[in-house]
Amino acid sequence: MSPTLQHPPAHEPHHAEAWNAPPPLPAPAALAIDAIPFGPDATVAGELDIAFSTHKSIVLRAQVDFAGDTPPMEVSLVIPRVHCRDDQPLLSALKDAALAAIDRNTHSWESTGATPRRLSIQVNQRWYALYGFAG
């Protein structure tokens, strides 16, 4: 008789783990990412709105636009220089920084009841949507 393989049981979170789980991010969807000018090396091709720069990171200004009369909210996208080429962020680093900014700021707009529509960056003095929000 051949032995049967038994799989270990799937991990089920303990009650405390489920209770302390961070809330899910709003459901962002890529929006107009193909319109942002990128070079052949997957870096942003153009002048970015840099708020701050050190030898370890660059901080880009971005904004979240909301539905209705809620004014836009400025947010910062922090990108480590190791994820840049010649001071231009890679697409993957830009997306990661945008998701981190969304995570940092979600509570503030949820607490005011604002409904985000898009997170945009400025390249060559023109706004480009990086993420759009469902709903």
XYZ file of C-alpha atoms in Angstrom, residues 10-19:
10
model
C -4.097 25.886 6.242
C -3.151 28.582 8.705
C -6.172 30.100 10.290
C -5.510 33.401 12.020
C -6.032 33.470 15.746
C -8.777 35.774 16.949
C -6.191 38.376 18.049
C -4.488 38.342 14.626
C -7.775 38.967 12.835
C -8.711 41.731 15.281
